[in-house]
Amino acid sequence: MRRRIECEVCVVGGGPAGIMLGYLLARSGIDVVVLEKHGDFLRDFRGDTIHPSTLSLLGQLGLREAFLRLPHTEVRTIDFVVDGVRIHAVDFSRLPAPDDFLSTMPQWDFLDFLAGQGRALPSYRLLMSTAATGVLREGAAVAGVTAVGPEGELEIVAGLTVAADGRSSTVRAATGLRPREYGVGIDVLWFPLPSPERRPPSTIAYVEGDSFVLTIDRRDHYQAGMVIAKGGAAALEAEGIEAFRTRLARTARPFAPVVDALRSWDEVKLLAVQVSRLERWHLPGLLCIGDAAHAMSPAFGVGVNYAIQDAVATANLLTASLRAGHGAPEELLAAVQRRRLPPVRAMQALQLRLHRTIATPERKPLLADPPTALQRAGLNLTVPVIRALAPRLIGRGFRPETISEAVLGAQ
Ligand SMILES: Cc1cc2nc3c(=O)[nH]c(=O)nc-3n(C[C@H](O)[C@H](O)[C@H](O)COP(=O)(O)OP(=O)(O)OC[C@H]3O[C@@H](n4cnc5c(N)ncnc54)[C@H](O)[C@@H]3O)c2cc1C
């Protein structure tokens, strides 16, 4: 027999979207249950970046100082090295203080922190090791989910179900909503690297010929990612780890002295890259947010922040109605999509453009080696424009959300 739990809102997925939404709703006194299928937040690498937009949301919530007491790295500029030429593309210090930097922190620390804030609230229930398996229906409306937890099968009955269970969303699949895939020709191989004795200046990516390597500073080591052709992992593996190390050392040259630390393919994790989007994010009783509504690629490292902004928009638009006991009528769910679709669509278009130009494994070098005078002049003209726009576009997004007074003042 299934155990039955009742709540106003059931959020499926304890990623950035679900954990933030659960916290915001519970802060407003709404009875919320969040399900996370894993027993902890320690998962494969899925993005360590906390952008200025998220820092200012934490500031609004009064959590900024506590968050910044956790071990993190403050990144003020983002450099790319393209065909040997260092490009200072993004300078976050152009944004208004105090949120004039990007913080990198292992995602599990960030989620643990937010979940801890949630657990302190009386109307917040976070069920770990509990996976949604399907949806409950009441007529045409979604009325909650079925799930499996440590003590067996569950039925979570809710006025609103939020699918925040990522790009392979079980809840979305159970309702028949299908995202449109925008073909991306790349995957990423992630692996740790020790810090070289001579630490390079902060650099997000090295692009050289047909190779593209991301490097994320985790203070005591680097998390590195090799961008490869989609489905190309097996061929690389067949060439052997030594060939992989050689390619790595040739592309991210400052890391050449430490590539030998990568001993076997067991240390290398394949993460498939996807860009997809639902045409309709909602049904009666159901809303999809974050990657469940729109899978983001790692390009510009904005997926976590877009997921969080979806959560904020959802709380802003639904809190008053939920608190008044009117539930979450579908026109309000549609309003969430109307609010978030334009910035998501714009960012995904930018990501796809980047994949087609720089981050494609078949690309020809963009610059001659050494760059011609014309190429240098071109860089001198375009880089200042990128530098002026990028901190806002990447740091804050196309439509940064602020938490409404209705949510903040509801405590
Ligand atoms: C290779 C790669 C690198 C990336 N790097 C970055 C980066 O540096 N910075 C950045 O901002 N973004 C990055 N992204 C994108 C980012 O990871 C996502 O956009 C973001 O995590 C989406 O958050 P979410 O909460 O919507 O979903 P997710 O983070 O996917 O979280 C979904 C959660 O739901 C849980 N879940 C799944 N199914 C169920 C179920 N049935 N029941 C209960 N729980 C379930 C999962 O365990 C997970 O915890 C990267 C993406 C990829 C593929």
GROMACS .gro file of C-alpha atoms and ligand atoms in nm:
model
  464
    1MET     CA    1   0.000   0.000   0.000
    2ARG     CA    2   0.127   0.347  -0.093
    3ARG     CA    3   0.191   0.599   0.183
    4ARG     CA    4   0.000   0.921   0.111
    5ILE     CA    5   0.136   1.272   0.166
    6GLU     CA    6  -0.067   1.585   0.098
    7CYS     CA    7   0.076   1.929   0.028
    8GLU     CA    8  -0.002   2.250  -0.157
    9VAL     CA    9   0.296   2.224  -0.391
   10CYS     CA   10   0.508   1.922  -0.482
   11VAL     CA   11   0.841   2.014  -0.642
   12VAL     CA   12   1.012   1.722  -0.815
   13GLY     CA   13   1.390   1.759  -0.837
   14GLY     CA   14   1.643   1.897  -0.592
   15GLY     CA   15   1.861   2.081  -0.842
   16PRO     CA   16   1.905   2.459  -0.843
   17ALA     CA   17   1.550   2.522  -0.975
   18GLY     CA   18   1.371   2.290  -0.731
   19ILE     CA   19   1.572   2.373  -0.419
   20MET     CA   20   1.532   2.747  -0.473
   21LEU     CA   21   1.160   2.722  -0.548
   22GLY     CA   22   1.098   2.499  -0.244
   23TYR     CA   23   1.278   2.749  -0.022
   24LEU     CA   24   1.096   3.055  -0.161
   25LEU     CA   25   0.753   2.896  -0.128
   26ALA     CA   26   0.818   2.765   0.223
   27ARG     CA   27   0.948   3.109   0.323
   28SER     CA   28   0.606   3.238   0.228
   29GLY     CA   29   0.442   2.979   0.451
   30ILE     CA   30   0.328   2.756   0.163
   31ASP     CA   31   0.324   2.385   0.240
   32VAL     CA   32   0.580   2.242   0.001
   33VAL     CA   33   0.734   1.897  -0.050
   34VAL     CA   34   1.055   1.871  -0.255
   35LEU     CA   35   1.161   1.528  -0.387
   36GLU     CA   36   1.520   1.448  -0.477
   37LYS     CA   37   1.602   1.105  -0.611
   38HIS     CA   38   1.960   1.102  -0.484
   39GLY     CA   39   2.060   1.068  -0.120
   40ASP     CA   40   2.283   1.376  -0.138
   41PHE     CA   41   2.369   1.658  -0.376
   42LEU     CA   42   2.704   1.508  -0.473
   43ARG     CA   43   2.651   1.443  -0.839
   44ASP     CA   44   2.848   1.455  -1.159
   45PHE     CA   45   2.984   1.793  -1.240
   46ARG     CA   46   2.695   2.007  -1.361
   47GLY     CA   47   2.805   2.365  -1.312
   48ASP     CA   48   2.979   2.545  -1.030
   49THR     CA   49   2.902   2.898  -1.133
   50ILE     CA   50   2.697   3.136  -0.919
   51HIS     CA   51   2.647   3.446  -1.128
   52PRO     CA   52   2.605   3.805  -1.006
   53SER     CA   53   2.227   3.774  -1.064
   54THR     CA   54   2.208   3.486  -0.814
   55LEU     CA   55   2.433   3.670  -0.568
   56SER     CA   56   2.190   3.962  -0.569
   57LEU     CA   57   1.897   3.726  -0.510
   58LEU     CA   58   2.083   3.582  -0.211
   59GLY     CA   59   2.137   3.941  -0.096
   60GLN     CA   60   1.762   4.009  -0.119
   61LEU     CA   61   1.699   3.698   0.090
   62GLY     CA   62   1.951   3.809   0.354
   63LEU     CA   63   2.166   3.502   0.281
   64ARG     CA   64   2.453   3.663   0.092
   65GLU     CA   65   2.698   3.691   0.382
   66ALA     CA   66   2.638   3.337   0.507
   67PHE     CA   67   2.677   3.207   0.151
   68LEU     CA   68   3.004   3.394   0.098
   69ARG     CA   69   3.144   3.246   0.420
   70LEU     CA   70   3.147   2.906   0.244
   71PRO     CA   71   3.467   2.824   0.054
   72HIS     CA   72   3.437   2.977  -0.292
   73THR     CA   73   3.641   3.153  -0.559
   74GLU     CA   74   3.557   3.506  -0.673
   75VAL     CA   75   3.607   3.550  -1.045
   76ARG     CA   76   3.611   3.911  -1.163
   77THR     CA   77   3.724   3.860  -1.521
   78ILE     CA   78   3.680   3.579  -1.768
   79ASP     CA   79   3.954   3.524  -2.021
   80PHE     CA   80   3.960   3.298  -2.324
   81VAL     CA   81   4.281   3.201  -2.496
   82VAL     CA   82   4.198   3.153  -2.864
   83ASP     CA   83   4.476   3.022  -3.087
   84GLY     CA   84   4.734   3.159  -2.844
   85VAL     CA   85   4.575   3.505  -2.812
   86ARG     CA   86   4.441   3.595  -2.465
   87ILE     CA   87   4.105   3.773  -2.485
   88HIS     CA   88   3.978   3.951  -2.172
   89ALA     CA   89   3.617   3.899  -2.275
   90VAL     CA   90   3.421   3.960  -1.955
   91ASP     CA   91   3.491   4.201  -1.674
   92PHE     CA   92   3.226   4.164  -1.403
   93SER     CA   93   3.371   4.454  -1.206
   94ARG     CA   94   3.181   4.676  -1.453
   95LEU     CA   95   2.861   4.567  -1.275
   96PRO     CA   96   2.736   4.759  -0.972
   97ALA     CA   97   2.893   4.650  -0.641
   98PRO     CA   98   2.857   4.437  -0.435
   99ASP     CA   99   2.751   4.179  -0.696
  100ASP     CA  100   3.037   4.254  -0.931
  101PHE     CA  101   3.192   3.910  -0.950
  102LEU     CA  102   3.106   3.552  -1.032
  103SER     CA  103   3.148   3.300  -0.756
  104THR     CA  104   3.250   2.942  -0.822
  105MET     CA  105   3.163   2.683  -0.562
  106PRO     CA  106   3.094   2.310  -0.600
  107GLN     CA  107   2.724   2.288  -0.681
  108TRP     CA  108   2.661   2.042  -0.396
  109ASP     CA  109   2.784   2.300  -0.142
  110PHE     CA  110   2.547   2.559  -0.285
  111LEU     CA  111   2.251   2.317  -0.283
  112ASP     CA  112   2.336   2.194   0.069
  113PHE     CA  113   2.339   2.556   0.182
  114LEU     CA  114   1.999   2.639   0.031
  115ALA     CA  115   1.846   2.311   0.144
  116GLY     CA  116   1.970   2.386   0.497
  117GLN     CA  117   1.789   2.721   0.486
  118GLY     CA  118   1.474   2.543   0.370
  119ARG     CA  119   1.487   2.276   0.640
  120ALA     CA  120   1.470   2.549   0.904
  121LEU     CA  121   1.121   2.645   0.781
  122PRO     CA  122   0.814   2.470   0.923
  123SER     CA  123   0.628   2.423   0.595
  124TYR     CA  124   0.926   2.277   0.404
  125ARG     CA  125   0.973   1.903   0.356
  126LEU     CA  126   1.268   1.775   0.155
  127LEU     CA  127   1.247   1.402   0.083
  128MET     CA  128   1.589   1.276  -0.023
  129SER     CA  129   1.640   0.938  -0.196
  130THR     CA  130   1.284   0.975  -0.325
  131ALA     CA  131   1.221   0.950  -0.698
  132ALA     CA  132   0.900   1.050  -0.874
  133THR     CA  133   0.785   0.765  -1.095
  134GLY     CA  134   0.467   0.904  -1.252
  135VAL     CA  135   0.186   1.154  -1.210
  136LEU     CA  136  -0.149   1.136  -1.036
  137ARG     CA  137  -0.449   1.266  -1.229
  138GLU     CA  138  -0.776   1.419  -1.127
  139GLY     CA  139  -0.976   1.441  -1.446
  140ALA     CA  140  -0.759   1.633  -1.694
  141ALA     CA  141  -0.545   1.791  -1.422
  142VAL     CA  142  -0.219   1.669  -1.273
  143ALA     CA  143  -0.285   1.616  -0.902
  144GLY     CA  144   0.058   1.512  -0.771
  145VAL     CA  145   0.305   1.230  -0.828
  146THR     CA  146   0.374   0.871  -0.746
  147ALA     CA  147   0.720   0.813  -0.603
  148VAL     CA  148   0.952   0.557  -0.449
  149GLY     CA  149   1.146   0.642  -0.133
  150PRO     CA  150   1.352   0.456   0.127
  151GLU     CA  151   1.036   0.321   0.287
  152GLY     CA  152   0.863   0.216  -0.032
  153GLU     CA  153   0.598   0.361  -0.258
  154LEU     CA  154   0.443   0.701  -0.200
  155GLU     CA  155   0.159   0.909  -0.337
  156ILE     CA  156   0.214   1.282  -0.306
  157VAL     CA  157  -0.111   1.465  -0.363
  158ALA     CA  158  -0.064   1.833  -0.450
  159GLY     CA  159  -0.261   2.126  -0.587
  160LEU     CA  160   0.042   2.212  -0.799
  161THR     CA  161   0.320   1.984  -0.920
  162VAL     CA  162   0.640   2.147  -1.042
  163ALA     CA  163   0.869   1.943  -1.266
  164ALA     CA  164   1.220   2.063  -1.181
  165ASP     CA  165   1.373   1.722  -1.247
  166GLY     CA  166   1.615   1.827  -1.515
  167ARG     CA  167   1.652   1.764  -1.882
  168SER     CA  168   1.545   1.396  -1.869
  169SER     CA  169   1.240   1.485  -1.660
  170THR     CA  170   1.032   1.183  -1.558
  171VAL     CA  171   0.735   1.402  -1.469
  172ARG     CA  172   0.739   1.576  -1.805
  173ALA     CA  173   0.758   1.241  -1.985
  174ALA     CA  174   0.466   1.106  -1.780
  175THR     CA  175   0.246   1.392  -1.898
  176GLY     CA  176   0.332   1.354  -2.265
  177LEU     CA  177   0.501   1.696  -2.295
  178ARG     CA  178   0.791   1.663  -2.540
  179PRO     CA  179   1.067   1.920  -2.578
  180ARG     CA  180   1.199   2.024  -2.915
  181GLU     CA  181   1.567   1.935  -2.952
  182TYR     CA  182   1.802   2.187  -3.109
  183GLY     CA  183   2.085   1.968  -3.234
  184VAL     CA  184   2.415   2.032  -3.061
  185GLY     CA  185   2.715   1.857  -3.210
  186ILE     CA  186   2.924   1.839  -2.893
  187ASP     CA  187   2.968   1.657  -2.565
  188VAL     CA  188   3.204   1.737  -2.279
  189LEU     CA  189   3.453   1.512  -2.103
  190TRP     CA  190   3.508   1.635  -1.745
  191PHE     CA  191   3.806   1.547  -1.528
  192PRO     CA  192   4.005   1.697  -1.239
  193LEU     CA  193   4.356   1.837  -1.283
  194PRO     CA  194   4.597   1.951  -1.012
  195SER     CA  195   4.700   2.317  -1.005
  196PRO     CA  196   5.021   2.376  -1.199
  197GLU     CA  197   5.304   2.520  -0.988
  198ARG     CA  198   5.278   2.841  -1.188
  199ARG     CA  199   4.905   2.908  -1.173
  200PRO     CA  200   4.782   3.060  -1.499
  201PRO     CA  201   4.577   3.381  -1.495
  202SER     CA  202   4.205   3.306  -1.452
  203THR     CA  203   4.102   3.151  -1.786
  204ILE     CA  204   3.771   2.985  -1.862
  205ALA     CA  205   3.872   2.819  -2.189
  206TYR     CA  206   4.161   2.746  -2.418
  207VAL     CA  207   4.075   2.708  -2.786
  208GLU     CA  208   4.341   2.580  -3.021
  209GLY     CA  209   4.282   2.440  -3.369
  210ASP     CA  210   4.018   2.171  -3.331
  211SER     CA  211   4.049   2.148  -2.952
  212PHE     CA  212   3.856   2.330  -2.680
  213VAL     CA  213   3.934   2.290  -2.310
  214LEU     CA  214   3.742   2.450  -2.022
  215THR     CA  215   3.921   2.510  -1.693
  216ILE     CA  216   3.736   2.593  -1.373
  217ASP     CA  217   3.936   2.692  -1.068
  218ARG     CA  218   3.829   2.494  -0.760
  219ARG     CA  219   4.098   2.646  -0.535
  220ASP     CA  220   4.288   2.323  -0.456
  221HIS     CA  221   4.252   2.181  -0.810
  222TYR     CA  222   4.096   2.256  -1.148
  223GLN     CA  223   3.789   2.099  -1.303
  224ALA     CA  224   3.866   2.066  -1.672
  225GLY     CA  225   3.641   1.985  -1.963
  226MET     CA  226   3.741   1.877  -2.311
  227VAL     CA  227   3.475   1.965  -2.569
  228ILE     CA  228   3.447   1.678  -2.818
  229ALA     CA  229   3.230   1.586  -3.118
  230LYS     CA  230   2.899   1.433  -3.007
  231GLY     CA  231   2.939   1.058  -2.979
  232GLY     CA  232   3.318   1.090  -3.018
  233ALA     CA  233   3.415   0.967  -2.669
  234ALA     CA  234   3.462   0.603  -2.771
  235ALA     CA  235   3.700   0.693  -3.055
  236LEU     CA  236   3.908   0.910  -2.821
  237GLU     CA  237   3.920   0.636  -2.564
  238ALA     CA  238   4.038   0.392  -2.830
  239GLU     CA  239   4.331   0.628  -2.907
  240GLY     CA  240   4.440   0.591  -2.544
  241ILE     CA  241   4.485   0.818  -2.246
  242GLU     CA  242   4.835   0.922  -2.358
  243ALA     CA  243   4.698   1.073  -2.684
  244PHE     CA  244   4.430   1.252  -2.478
  245ARG     CA  245   4.694   1.398  -2.245
  246THR     CA  246   4.899   1.517  -2.542
  247ARG     CA  247   4.597   1.693  -2.692
  248LEU     CA  248   4.521   1.848  -2.355
  249ALA     CA  249   4.876   1.976  -2.307
  250ARG     CA  250   4.881   2.120  -2.661
  251THR     CA  251   4.554   2.308  -2.608
  252ALA     CA  252   4.572   2.428  -2.246
  253ARG     CA  253   4.946   2.491  -2.248
  254PRO     CA  254   4.985   2.616  -1.888
  255PHE     CA  255   4.851   2.277  -1.775
  256ALA     CA  256   5.111   2.076  -1.971
  257PRO     CA  257   5.321   2.014  -1.654
  258VAL     CA  258   5.026   1.846  -1.475
  259VAL     CA  259   4.849   1.644  -1.746
  260ASP     CA  260   5.029   1.326  -1.639
  261ALA     CA  261   4.821   1.335  -1.320
  262LEU     CA  262   4.533   1.214  -1.535
  263ARG     CA  263   4.603   0.844  -1.518
  264SER     CA  264   4.304   0.661  -1.662
  265TRP     CA  265   3.968   0.700  -1.831
  266ASP     CA  266   3.804   0.618  -1.494
  267GLU     CA  267   3.875   0.979  -1.394
  268VAL     CA  268   3.701   1.115  -1.705
  269LYS     CA  269   3.322   1.161  -1.708
  270LEU     CA  270   3.119   1.207  -2.023
  271LEU     CA  271   2.842   1.469  -2.004
  272ALA     CA  272   2.616   1.488  -2.307
  273VAL     CA  273   2.532   1.844  -2.411
  274GLN     CA  274   2.176   1.927  -2.507
  275VAL     CA  275   1.977   2.236  -2.595
  276SER     CA  276   1.603   2.174  -2.597
  277ARG     CA  277   1.283   2.355  -2.507
  278LEU     CA  278   0.920   2.277  -2.441
  279GLU     CA  279   0.669   2.466  -2.649
  280ARG     CA  280   0.425   2.459  -2.358
  281TRP     CA  281   0.563   2.459  -2.003
  282HIS     CA  282   0.235   2.388  -1.823
  283LEU     CA  283  -0.081   2.182  -1.800
  284PRO     CA  284  -0.360   2.216  -1.545
  285GLY     CA  285  -0.187   2.143  -1.211
  286LEU     CA  286   0.163   2.116  -1.361
  287LEU     CA  287   0.447   2.357  -1.436
  288CYS     CA  288   0.790   2.268  -1.580
  289ILE     CA  289   1.086   2.491  -1.493
  290GLY     CA  290   1.465   2.487  -1.527
  291ASP     CA  291   1.619   2.225  -1.753
  292ALA     CA  292   1.291   2.031  -1.749
  293ALA     CA  293   1.142   2.317  -1.952
  294HIS     CA  294   1.459   2.418  -2.141
  295ALA     CA  295   1.787   2.224  -2.127
  296MET     CA  296   2.079   2.466  -2.135
  297SER     CA  297   2.424   2.387  -2.271
  298PRO     CA  298   2.731   2.469  -2.060
  299ALA     CA  299   2.809   2.762  -2.294
  300PHE     CA  300   2.849   3.081  -2.085
  301GLY     CA  301   2.782   2.868  -1.771
  302VAL     CA  302   2.437   3.018  -1.721
  303GLY     CA  303   2.208   2.714  -1.681
  304VAL     CA  304   2.211   2.716  -1.301
  305ASN     CA  305   2.124   3.083  -1.292
  306TYR     CA  306   1.845   3.052  -1.547
  307ALA     CA  307   1.702   2.763  -1.344
  308ILE     CA  308   1.711   2.981  -1.032
  309GLN     CA  309   1.550   3.272  -1.210
  310ASP     CA  310   1.267   3.045  -1.326
  311ALA     CA  311   1.215   2.954  -0.959
  312VAL     CA  312   1.203   3.320  -0.858
  313ALA     CA  313   0.958   3.411  -1.136
  314THR     CA  314   0.738   3.115  -1.032
  315ALA     CA  315   0.735   3.221  -0.667
  316ASN     CA  316   0.671   3.585  -0.762
  317LEU     CA  317   0.374   3.498  -0.981
  318LEU     CA  318   0.214   3.225  -0.769
  319THR     CA  319   0.270   3.315  -0.404
  320ALA     CA  320  -0.024   3.554  -0.359
  321SER     CA  321  -0.272   3.311  -0.513
  322LEU     CA  322  -0.137   3.011  -0.320
  323ARG     CA  323  -0.140   3.204   0.006
  324ALA     CA  324  -0.493   3.320  -0.053
  325GLY     CA  325  -0.598   2.957  -0.097
  326HIS     CA  326  -0.679   3.001  -0.466
  327GLY     CA  327  -0.421   2.744  -0.580
  328ALA     CA  328  -0.230   2.785  -0.905
  329PRO     CA  329  -0.475   2.841  -1.189
  330GLU     CA  330  -0.336   2.764  -1.533
  331GLU     CA  331  -0.337   3.130  -1.642
  332LEU     CA  332  -0.077   3.197  -1.371
  333LEU     CA  333   0.132   2.902  -1.491
  334ALA     CA  334   0.112   3.045  -1.843
  335ALA     CA  335   0.227   3.380  -1.704
  336VAL     CA  336   0.545   3.210  -1.572
  337GLN     CA  337   0.618   3.080  -1.922
  338ARG     CA  338   0.543   3.421  -2.077
  339ARG     CA  339   0.786   3.585  -1.836
  340ARG     CA  340   1.073   3.335  -1.871
  341LEU     CA  341   1.048   3.221  -2.233
  342PRO     CA  342   1.195   3.536  -2.396
  343PRO     CA  343   1.521   3.540  -2.192
  344VAL     CA  344   1.559   3.161  -2.222
  345ARG     CA  345   1.501   3.167  -2.598
  346ALA     CA  346   1.751   3.451  -2.642
  347MET     CA  347   2.020   3.275  -2.433
  348GLN     CA  348   1.969   2.940  -2.607
  349ALA     CA  349   2.002   3.115  -2.945
  350LEU     CA  350   2.333   3.264  -2.826
  351GLN     CA  351   2.451   2.925  -2.703
  352LEU     CA  352   2.365   2.759  -3.035
  353ARG     CA  353   2.548   3.034  -3.222
  354LEU     CA  354   2.856   2.980  -3.006
  355HIS     CA  355   2.841   2.607  -3.069
  356ARG     CA  356   2.828   2.671  -3.442
  357THR     CA  357   3.127   2.906  -3.442
  358ILE     CA  358   3.385   2.844  -3.173
  359ALA     CA  359   3.283   2.532  -2.986
  360THR     CA  360   3.255   2.295  -3.276
  361PRO     CA  361   3.506   2.015  -3.291
  362GLU     CA  362   3.542   2.050  -3.667
  363ARG     CA  363   3.623   2.417  -3.653
  364LYS     CA  364   3.914   2.565  -3.842
  365PRO     CA  365   4.136   2.799  -3.639
  366LEU     CA  366   3.971   3.142  -3.615
  367LEU     CA  367   4.303   3.320  -3.621
  368ALA     CA  368   4.622   3.268  -3.816
  369ASP     CA  369   4.927   3.180  -3.608
  370PRO     CA  370   5.047   3.449  -3.547
  371PRO     CA  371   4.728   3.654  -3.607
  372THR     CA  372   4.744   3.882  -3.911
  373ALA     CA  373   4.740   4.262  -3.869
  374LEU     CA  374   4.380   4.262  -3.998
  375GLN     CA  375   4.275   3.998  -3.744
  376ARG     CA  376   4.440   4.196  -3.464
  377ALA     CA  377   4.259   4.514  -3.578
  378GLY     CA  378   3.931   4.317  -3.588
  379LEU     CA  379   3.989   4.192  -3.234
  380ASN     CA  380   4.072   4.544  -3.115
  381LEU     CA  381   3.736   4.663  -3.251
  382THR     CA  382   3.511   4.377  -3.140
  383VAL     CA  383   3.656   4.288  -2.800
  384PRO     CA  384   3.563   4.624  -2.636
  385VAL     CA  385   3.202   4.580  -2.757
  386ILE     CA  386   3.190   4.225  -2.619
  387ARG     CA  387   3.349   4.351  -2.298
  388ALA     CA  388   3.085   4.620  -2.255
  389LEU     CA  389   2.788   4.385  -2.315
  390ALA     CA  390   2.908   4.054  -2.171
  391PRO     CA  391   2.906   4.134  -1.794
  392ARG     CA  392   2.536   4.219  -1.815
  393LEU     CA  393   2.436   3.942  -2.057
  394ILE     CA  394   2.631   3.668  -1.882
  395GLY     CA  395   2.639   3.802  -1.527
  396ARG     CA  396   2.277   3.908  -1.501
  397GLY     CA  397   2.106   3.746  -1.800
  398PHE     CA  398   1.857   3.888  -2.046
  399ARG     CA  399   1.589   3.938  -1.781
  400PRO     CA  400   1.725   3.923  -1.427
  401GLU     CA  401   1.455   3.856  -1.171
  402THR     CA  402   1.417   4.023  -0.837
  403ILE     CA  403   1.220   3.864  -0.557
  404SER     CA  404   0.888   4.042  -0.513
  405GLU     CA  405   0.783   4.209  -0.191
  406ALA     CA  406   0.494   3.960  -0.173
  407VAL     CA  407   0.747   3.677  -0.138
  408LEU     CA  408   0.998   3.864   0.077
  409GLY     CA  409   0.744   4.019   0.306
  410ALA     CA  410   0.538   3.704   0.354
  411GLN     CA  411   0.754   3.557   0.632
  412LIG     C1  412   2.840   1.940  -1.926
  412LIG     C2  413   2.757   2.048  -1.864
  412LIG     C3  414   2.820   2.150  -1.792
  412LIG     C4  415   2.747   2.255  -1.739
  412LIG     N1  416   2.812   2.357  -1.676
  412LIG     C5  417   2.741   2.460  -1.625
  412LIG     C6  418   2.805   2.567  -1.555
  412LIG     O1  419   2.927   2.570  -1.540
  412LIG     N2  420   2.728   2.665  -1.503
  412LIG     C7  421   2.592   2.664  -1.518
  412LIG     O2  422   2.526   2.758  -1.469
  412LIG     N3  423   2.528   2.566  -1.583
  412LIG     C8  424   2.599   2.463  -1.638
  412LIG     N4  425   2.533   2.362  -1.703
  412LIG     C9  426   2.387   2.364  -1.712
  412LIG    C10  427   2.326   2.335  -1.574
  412LIG     O3  428   2.386   2.220  -1.516
  412LIG    C11  429   2.174   2.316  -1.583
  412LIG     O4  430   2.117   2.412  -1.668
  412LIG    C12  431   2.112   2.330  -1.442
  412LIG     O5  432   2.170   2.234  -1.354
  412LIG    C13  433   1.962   2.311  -1.446
  412LIG     O6  434   1.912   2.309  -1.314
  412LIG     P1  435   1.776   2.230  -1.280
  412LIG     O7  436   1.753   2.248  -1.135
  412LIG     O8  437   1.672   2.272  -1.375
  412LIG     O9  438   1.808   2.078  -1.316
  412LIG     P2  439   1.919   1.978  -1.262
  412LIG    O10  440   2.038   2.051  -1.212
  412LIG    O11  441   1.938   1.876  -1.367
  412LIG    O12  442   1.850   1.913  -1.134
  412LIG    C14  443   1.747   1.820  -1.147
  412LIG    C15  444   1.740   1.740  -1.018
  412LIG    O13  445   1.627   1.652  -1.024
  412LIG    C16  446   1.666   1.525  -0.972
  412LIG     N5  447   1.576   1.426  -1.034
  412LIG    C17  448   1.578   1.381  -1.160
  412LIG     N6  449   1.479   1.295  -1.179
  412LIG    C18  450   1.411   1.286  -1.063
  412LIG    C19  451   1.297   1.213  -1.020
  412LIG     N7  452   1.231   1.130  -1.101
  412LIG     N8  453   1.254   1.229  -0.892
  412LIG    C20  454   1.320   1.312  -0.806
  412LIG     N9  455   1.430   1.383  -0.842
  412LIG    C21  456   1.474   1.371  -0.968
  412LIG    C22  457   1.811   1.510  -1.013
  412LIG    O14  458   1.879   1.418  -0.932
  412LIG    C23  459   1.862   1.652  -0.995
  412LIG    O15  460   1.908   1.674  -0.863
  412LIG    C24  461   2.606   2.256  -1.757
  412LIG    C25  462   2.541   2.153  -1.825
  412LIG    C26  463   2.616   2.050  -1.879
  412LIG    C27  464   2.546   1.939  -1.955
   0.00000   0.00000   0.00000
